CSV table of C-alpha atoms in Angstrom, one decimal:
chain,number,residue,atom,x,y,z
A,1,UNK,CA,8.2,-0.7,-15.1
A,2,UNK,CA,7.4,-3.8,-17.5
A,3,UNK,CA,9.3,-5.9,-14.5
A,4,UNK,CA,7.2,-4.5,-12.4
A,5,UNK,CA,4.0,-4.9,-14.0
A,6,UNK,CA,4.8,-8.8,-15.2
A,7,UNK,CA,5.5,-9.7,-11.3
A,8,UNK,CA,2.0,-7.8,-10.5
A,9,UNK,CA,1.0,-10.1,-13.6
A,10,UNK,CA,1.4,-13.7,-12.8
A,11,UNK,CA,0.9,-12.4,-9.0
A,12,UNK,CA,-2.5,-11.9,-9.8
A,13,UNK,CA,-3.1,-14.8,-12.4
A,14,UNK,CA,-2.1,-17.0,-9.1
A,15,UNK,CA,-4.6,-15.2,-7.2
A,16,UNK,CA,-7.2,-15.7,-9.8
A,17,UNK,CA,-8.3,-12.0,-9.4
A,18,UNK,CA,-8.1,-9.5,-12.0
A,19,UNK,CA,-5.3,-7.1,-12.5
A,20,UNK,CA,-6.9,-4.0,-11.7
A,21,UNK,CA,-8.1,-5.3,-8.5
A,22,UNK,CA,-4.6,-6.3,-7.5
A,23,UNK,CA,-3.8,-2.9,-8.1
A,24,UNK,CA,-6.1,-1.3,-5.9
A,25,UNK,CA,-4.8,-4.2,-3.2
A,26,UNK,CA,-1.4,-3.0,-3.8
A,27,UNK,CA,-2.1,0.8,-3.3
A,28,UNK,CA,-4.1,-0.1,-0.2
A,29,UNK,CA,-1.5,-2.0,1.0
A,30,UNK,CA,1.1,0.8,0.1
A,31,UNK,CA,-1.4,3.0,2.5
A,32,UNK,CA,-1.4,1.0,5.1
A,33,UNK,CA,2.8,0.9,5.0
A,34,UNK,CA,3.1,4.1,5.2
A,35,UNK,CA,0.1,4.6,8.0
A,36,UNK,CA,1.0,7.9,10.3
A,37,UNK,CA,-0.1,5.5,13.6
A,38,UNK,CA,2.4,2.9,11.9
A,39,UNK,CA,5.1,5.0,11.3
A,40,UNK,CA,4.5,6.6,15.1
A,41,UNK,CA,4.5,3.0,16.5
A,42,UNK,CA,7.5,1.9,15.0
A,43,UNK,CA,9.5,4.9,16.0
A,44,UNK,CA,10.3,6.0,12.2
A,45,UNK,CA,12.1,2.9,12.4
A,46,UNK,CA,11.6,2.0,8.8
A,47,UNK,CA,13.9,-0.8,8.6
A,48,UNK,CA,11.0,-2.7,11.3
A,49,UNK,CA,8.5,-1.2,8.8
A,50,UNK,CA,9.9,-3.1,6.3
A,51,UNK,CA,10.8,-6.0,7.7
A,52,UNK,CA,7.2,-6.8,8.5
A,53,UNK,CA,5.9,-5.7,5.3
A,54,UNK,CA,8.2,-8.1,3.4
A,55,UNK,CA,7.2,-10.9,5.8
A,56,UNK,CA,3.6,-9.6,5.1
A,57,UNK,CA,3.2,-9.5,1.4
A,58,UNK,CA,6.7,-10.2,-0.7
A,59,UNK,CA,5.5,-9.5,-3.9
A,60,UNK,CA,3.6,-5.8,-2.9
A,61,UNK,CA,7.2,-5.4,-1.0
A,62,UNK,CA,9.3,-5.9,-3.9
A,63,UNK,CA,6.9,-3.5,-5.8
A,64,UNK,CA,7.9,-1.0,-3.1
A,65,UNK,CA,11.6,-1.3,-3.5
A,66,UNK,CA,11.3,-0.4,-7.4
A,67,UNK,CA,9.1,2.5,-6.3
A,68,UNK,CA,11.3,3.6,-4.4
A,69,UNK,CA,14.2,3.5,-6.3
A,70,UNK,CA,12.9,4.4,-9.4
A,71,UNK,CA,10.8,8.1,-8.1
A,72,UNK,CA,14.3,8.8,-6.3
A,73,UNK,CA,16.0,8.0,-9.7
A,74,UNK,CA,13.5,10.1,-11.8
A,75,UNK,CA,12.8,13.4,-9.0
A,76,UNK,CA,17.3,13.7,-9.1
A,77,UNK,CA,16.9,13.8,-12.8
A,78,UNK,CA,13.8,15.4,-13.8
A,79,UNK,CA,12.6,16.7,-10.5
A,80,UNK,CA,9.3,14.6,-10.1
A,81,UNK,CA,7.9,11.1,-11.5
A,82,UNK,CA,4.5,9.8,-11.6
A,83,UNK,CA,4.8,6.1,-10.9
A,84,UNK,CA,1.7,4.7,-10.3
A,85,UNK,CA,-0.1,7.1,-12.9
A,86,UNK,CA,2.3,5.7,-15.6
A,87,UNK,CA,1.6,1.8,-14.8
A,88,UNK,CA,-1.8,3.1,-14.4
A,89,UNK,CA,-2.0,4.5,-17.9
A,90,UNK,CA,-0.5,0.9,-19.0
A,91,UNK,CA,-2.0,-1.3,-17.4
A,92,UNK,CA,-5.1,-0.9,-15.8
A,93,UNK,CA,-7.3,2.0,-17.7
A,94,UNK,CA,-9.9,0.1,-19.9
A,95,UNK,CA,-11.7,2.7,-22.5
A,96,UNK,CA,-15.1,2.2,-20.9
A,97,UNK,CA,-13.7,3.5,-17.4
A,98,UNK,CA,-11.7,6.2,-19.6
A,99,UNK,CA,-14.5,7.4,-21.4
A,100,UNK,CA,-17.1,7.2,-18.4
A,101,UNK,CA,-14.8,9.1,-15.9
A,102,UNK,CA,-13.6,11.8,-18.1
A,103,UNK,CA,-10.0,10.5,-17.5
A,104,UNK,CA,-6.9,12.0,-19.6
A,105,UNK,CA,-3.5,11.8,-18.3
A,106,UNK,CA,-1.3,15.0,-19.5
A,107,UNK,CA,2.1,14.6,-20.1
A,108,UNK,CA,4.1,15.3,-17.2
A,109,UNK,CA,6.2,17.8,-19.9
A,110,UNK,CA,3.1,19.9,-20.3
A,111,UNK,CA,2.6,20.0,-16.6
A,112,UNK,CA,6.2,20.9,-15.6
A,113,UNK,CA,5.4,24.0,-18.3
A,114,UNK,CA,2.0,25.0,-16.2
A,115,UNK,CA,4.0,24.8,-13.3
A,116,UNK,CA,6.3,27.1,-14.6
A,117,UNK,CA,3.5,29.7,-15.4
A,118,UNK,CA,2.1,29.6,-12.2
A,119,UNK,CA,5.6,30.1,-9.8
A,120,UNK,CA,6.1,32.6,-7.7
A,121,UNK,CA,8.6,33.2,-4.9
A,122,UNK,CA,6.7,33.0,-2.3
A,123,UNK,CA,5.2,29.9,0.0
A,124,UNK,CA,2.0,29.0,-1.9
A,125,UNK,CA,-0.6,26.7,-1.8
A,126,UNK,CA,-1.5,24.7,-5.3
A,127,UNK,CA,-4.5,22.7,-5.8
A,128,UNK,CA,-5.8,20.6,-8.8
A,129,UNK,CA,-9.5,19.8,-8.6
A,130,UNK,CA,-9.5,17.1,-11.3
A,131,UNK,CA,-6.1,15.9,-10.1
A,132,UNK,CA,-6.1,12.5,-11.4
A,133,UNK,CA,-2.5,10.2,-10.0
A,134,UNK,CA,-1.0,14.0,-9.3
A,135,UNK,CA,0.7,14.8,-12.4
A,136,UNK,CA,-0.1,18.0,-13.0
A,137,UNK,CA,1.0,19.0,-9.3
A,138,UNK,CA,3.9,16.9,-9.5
A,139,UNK,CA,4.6,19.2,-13.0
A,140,UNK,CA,4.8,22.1,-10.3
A,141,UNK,CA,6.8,20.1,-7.6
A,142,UNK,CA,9.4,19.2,-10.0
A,143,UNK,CA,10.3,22.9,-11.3
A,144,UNK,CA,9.8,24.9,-8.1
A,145,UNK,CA,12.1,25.8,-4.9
A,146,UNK,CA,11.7,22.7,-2.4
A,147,UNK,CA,13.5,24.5,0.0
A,148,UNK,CA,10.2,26.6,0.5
A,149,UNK,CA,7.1,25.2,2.1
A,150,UNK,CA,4.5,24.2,-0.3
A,151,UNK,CA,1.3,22.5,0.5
A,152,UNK,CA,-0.3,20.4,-2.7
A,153,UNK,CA,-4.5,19.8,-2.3
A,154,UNK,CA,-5.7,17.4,-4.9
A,155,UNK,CA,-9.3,16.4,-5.2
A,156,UNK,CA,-10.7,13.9,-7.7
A,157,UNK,CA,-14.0,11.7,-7.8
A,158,UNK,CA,-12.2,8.5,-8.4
A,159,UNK,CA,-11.1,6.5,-5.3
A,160,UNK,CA,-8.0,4.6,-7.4
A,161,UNK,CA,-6.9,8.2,-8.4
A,162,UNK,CA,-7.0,9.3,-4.7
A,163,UNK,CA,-5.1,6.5,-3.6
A,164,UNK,CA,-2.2,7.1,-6.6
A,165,UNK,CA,-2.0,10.6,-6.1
A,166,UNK,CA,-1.7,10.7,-2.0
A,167,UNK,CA,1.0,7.7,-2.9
A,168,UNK,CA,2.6,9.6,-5.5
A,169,UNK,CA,3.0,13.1,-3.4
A,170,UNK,CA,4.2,10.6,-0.6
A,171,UNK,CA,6.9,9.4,-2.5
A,172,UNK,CA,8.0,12.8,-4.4
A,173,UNK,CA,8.6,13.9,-0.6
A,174,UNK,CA,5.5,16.3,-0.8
A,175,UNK,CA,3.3,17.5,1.8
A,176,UNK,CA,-0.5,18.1,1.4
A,177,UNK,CA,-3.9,16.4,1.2
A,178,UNK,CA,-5.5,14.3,-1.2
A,179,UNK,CA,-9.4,14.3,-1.3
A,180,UNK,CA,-12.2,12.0,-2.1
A,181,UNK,CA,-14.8,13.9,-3.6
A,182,UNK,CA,-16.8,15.8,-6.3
A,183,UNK,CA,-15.0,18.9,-6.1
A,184,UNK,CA,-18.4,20.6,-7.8
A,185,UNK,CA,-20.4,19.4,-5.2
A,186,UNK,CA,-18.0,19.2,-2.3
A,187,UNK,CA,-19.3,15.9,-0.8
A,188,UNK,CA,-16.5,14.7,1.8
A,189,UNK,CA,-15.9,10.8,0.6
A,190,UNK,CA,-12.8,10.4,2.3
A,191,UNK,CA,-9.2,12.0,2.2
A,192,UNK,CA,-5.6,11.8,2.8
A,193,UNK,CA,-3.2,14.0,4.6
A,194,UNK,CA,0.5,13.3,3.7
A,195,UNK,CA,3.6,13.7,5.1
A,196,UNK,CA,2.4,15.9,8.3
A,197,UNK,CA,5.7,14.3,9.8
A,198,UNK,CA,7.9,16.4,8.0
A,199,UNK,CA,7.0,19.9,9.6
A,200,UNK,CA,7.7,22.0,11.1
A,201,UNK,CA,11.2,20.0,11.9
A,202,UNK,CA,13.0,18.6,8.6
A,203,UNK,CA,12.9,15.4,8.3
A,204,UNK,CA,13.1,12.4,5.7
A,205,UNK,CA,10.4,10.7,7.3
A,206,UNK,CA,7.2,9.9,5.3
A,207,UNK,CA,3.5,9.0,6.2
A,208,UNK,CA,-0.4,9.1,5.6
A,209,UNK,CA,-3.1,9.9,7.2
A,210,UNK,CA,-6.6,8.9,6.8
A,211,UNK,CA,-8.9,11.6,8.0
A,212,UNK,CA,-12.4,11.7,9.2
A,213,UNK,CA,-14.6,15.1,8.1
A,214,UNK,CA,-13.7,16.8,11.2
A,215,UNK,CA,-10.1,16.8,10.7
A,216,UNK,CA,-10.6,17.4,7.1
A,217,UNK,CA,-12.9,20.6,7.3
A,218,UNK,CA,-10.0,21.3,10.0
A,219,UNK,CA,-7.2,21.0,7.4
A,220,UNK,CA,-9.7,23.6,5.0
A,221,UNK,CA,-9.6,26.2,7.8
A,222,UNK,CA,-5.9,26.0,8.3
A,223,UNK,CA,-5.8,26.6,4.5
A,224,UNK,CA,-8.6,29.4,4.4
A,225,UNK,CA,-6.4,31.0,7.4
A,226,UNK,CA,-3.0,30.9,5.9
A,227,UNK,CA,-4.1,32.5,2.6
A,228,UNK,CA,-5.4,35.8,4.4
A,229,UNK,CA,-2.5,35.8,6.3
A,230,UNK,CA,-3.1,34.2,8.9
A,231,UNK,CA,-0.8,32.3,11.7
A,232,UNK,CA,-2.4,28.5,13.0
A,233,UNK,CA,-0.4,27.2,15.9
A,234,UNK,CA,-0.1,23.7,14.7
A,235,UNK,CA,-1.9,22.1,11.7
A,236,UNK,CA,-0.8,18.6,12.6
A,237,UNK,CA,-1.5,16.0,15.3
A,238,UNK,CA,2.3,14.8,15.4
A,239,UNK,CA,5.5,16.9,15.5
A,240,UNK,CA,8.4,15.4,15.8
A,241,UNK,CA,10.9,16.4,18.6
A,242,UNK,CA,14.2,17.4,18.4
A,243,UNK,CA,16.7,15.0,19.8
A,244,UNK,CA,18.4,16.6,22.6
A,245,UNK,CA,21.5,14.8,24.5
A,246,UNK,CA,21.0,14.9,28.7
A,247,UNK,CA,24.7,15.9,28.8
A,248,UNK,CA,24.4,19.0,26.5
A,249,UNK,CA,21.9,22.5,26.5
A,250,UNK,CA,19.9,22.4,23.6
A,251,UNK,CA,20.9,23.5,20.6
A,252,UNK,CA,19.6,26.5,18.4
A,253,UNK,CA,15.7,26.4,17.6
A,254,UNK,CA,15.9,24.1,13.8
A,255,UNK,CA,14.2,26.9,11.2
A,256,UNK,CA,10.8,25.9,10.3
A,257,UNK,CA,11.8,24.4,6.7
A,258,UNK,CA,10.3,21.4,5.6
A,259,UNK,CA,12.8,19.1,4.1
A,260,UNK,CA,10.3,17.8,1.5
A,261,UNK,CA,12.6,16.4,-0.9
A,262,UNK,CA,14.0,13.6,1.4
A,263,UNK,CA,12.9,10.5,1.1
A,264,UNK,CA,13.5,7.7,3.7
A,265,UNK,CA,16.9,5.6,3.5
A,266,UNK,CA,16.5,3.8,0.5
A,267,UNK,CA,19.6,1.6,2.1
A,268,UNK,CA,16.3,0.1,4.8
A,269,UNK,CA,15.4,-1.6,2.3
């Protein structure tokens, strides 16, 4: 991480821009990486992903790479990290914006334990309301079944914290939405649907979405739905198919298991 935040460092000393606004250039450039209508236009052809994004930007891109290699390190050992939360916490939180935002970041042993109250064994829905970079849902990611199908909501006022979380439950290879408001006084700001391309075929593909408030309030029906019981056709815009050689009959129907935990080839790189 200190590697990592030095190259951010003296990348934004030569800039002549501050470091917290660097960061918010380097989760929006993270986003854009990771764009659904990128990933779809490429094919899932990360390697081209890649490619361009290194040509594009080689310090944000070398940022990536330790990302990358470092959550994949940290979810085989202790089942979920919180990257950008933890060069957040470092880094970039000044008191004032601590203070004035109501920030605290809880240690991501505490939240593994509230995960652990809170599991069941059966498909659930979790939500954090004040959810900060995603820790506390990361707490639950990293001690439940991922062979189940678990959709995270976070909600938090904060725009950068939006940004961390949606990159954050990327990474971790979870699917849910992330969303910009006051979850008091439910104004819509913006939100995030992520990793949509991983169900209902498994998949190690990742992406974001950036929704409107249509598809939002459509994602909060699909939710309302599915905890009465409820069966929705499709929740998202892009499925996947199956491939299927001309020379052979298709094969059995794949079961409708998410594989969250996958993250892309870390080899593309």
């Amino acid at each position: 991480m200190k590697k990592i935040i030095d190259s951010l460092g003296s990348y934004s000393y030569s800039k002549g821009r501050d470091f917290s606004l660097v960061f918010e250039d380097l989760l929006d450039w993270l986003i854009a990486t990771f764009d659904v209508a990128n990933v779809i236009g490429h094919k899932l052809d990360y390697s081209a992903i890649f490619e361009e994004r290194k040509e594009d930007n080689p310090v944000f891109f070398e940022v990536l790479v330790r990302w990358a290699q470092m959550t994949e390190a940290c979810v085989n050992k202790e089942g979920s990290f919180d990257f950008f939360g933890t060069m957040y916490e470092e880094v970039v939180k000044g008191k004032f914006k601590s203070s004035a935002m109501g920030q605290f970041f809880t240690p991501l042993p505490l939240c593994k334990m509230m995960g652990e109250m809170v599991l069941n064994t059966h498909d659930v829905t979790i939500n954090d309301c004040a959810c900060g970079s995603g820790r506390t849902l990361l707490g639950h990611w990293a001690v439940t079944d991922k062979k189940k199908f678990h959709y995270y909501v976070g909600e938090d006022l904060d725009p950068v914290c939006v940004k961390m979380c949606t990159l954050n439950f990327m990474m971790n290879g979870m699917m849910g939405m992330v969303v910009h408001h006051d979850a008091l006084a439910q104004d819509f700001l913006g939100a995030y649907e992520v990793n949509e391309i991983k169900w209902p075929l498994p998949n190690p593909a990742c992406s974001i979405r950036k929704l409107n408030e249509a598809q939002y309030q459509s994602r909060i029906q699909w939710l309302v739905a599915r905890a009465k019981g409820k069966s929705i056709k499709q929740k998202c815009e892009f499925v996947m198919p199956p491939p299927v050689p001309e020379d052979e009959e298709p094969s059995a129907p794949v079961p409708l298991v998410p594989k969250q935990l996958s993250l892309f080839n870390l080899d593309e790189l």
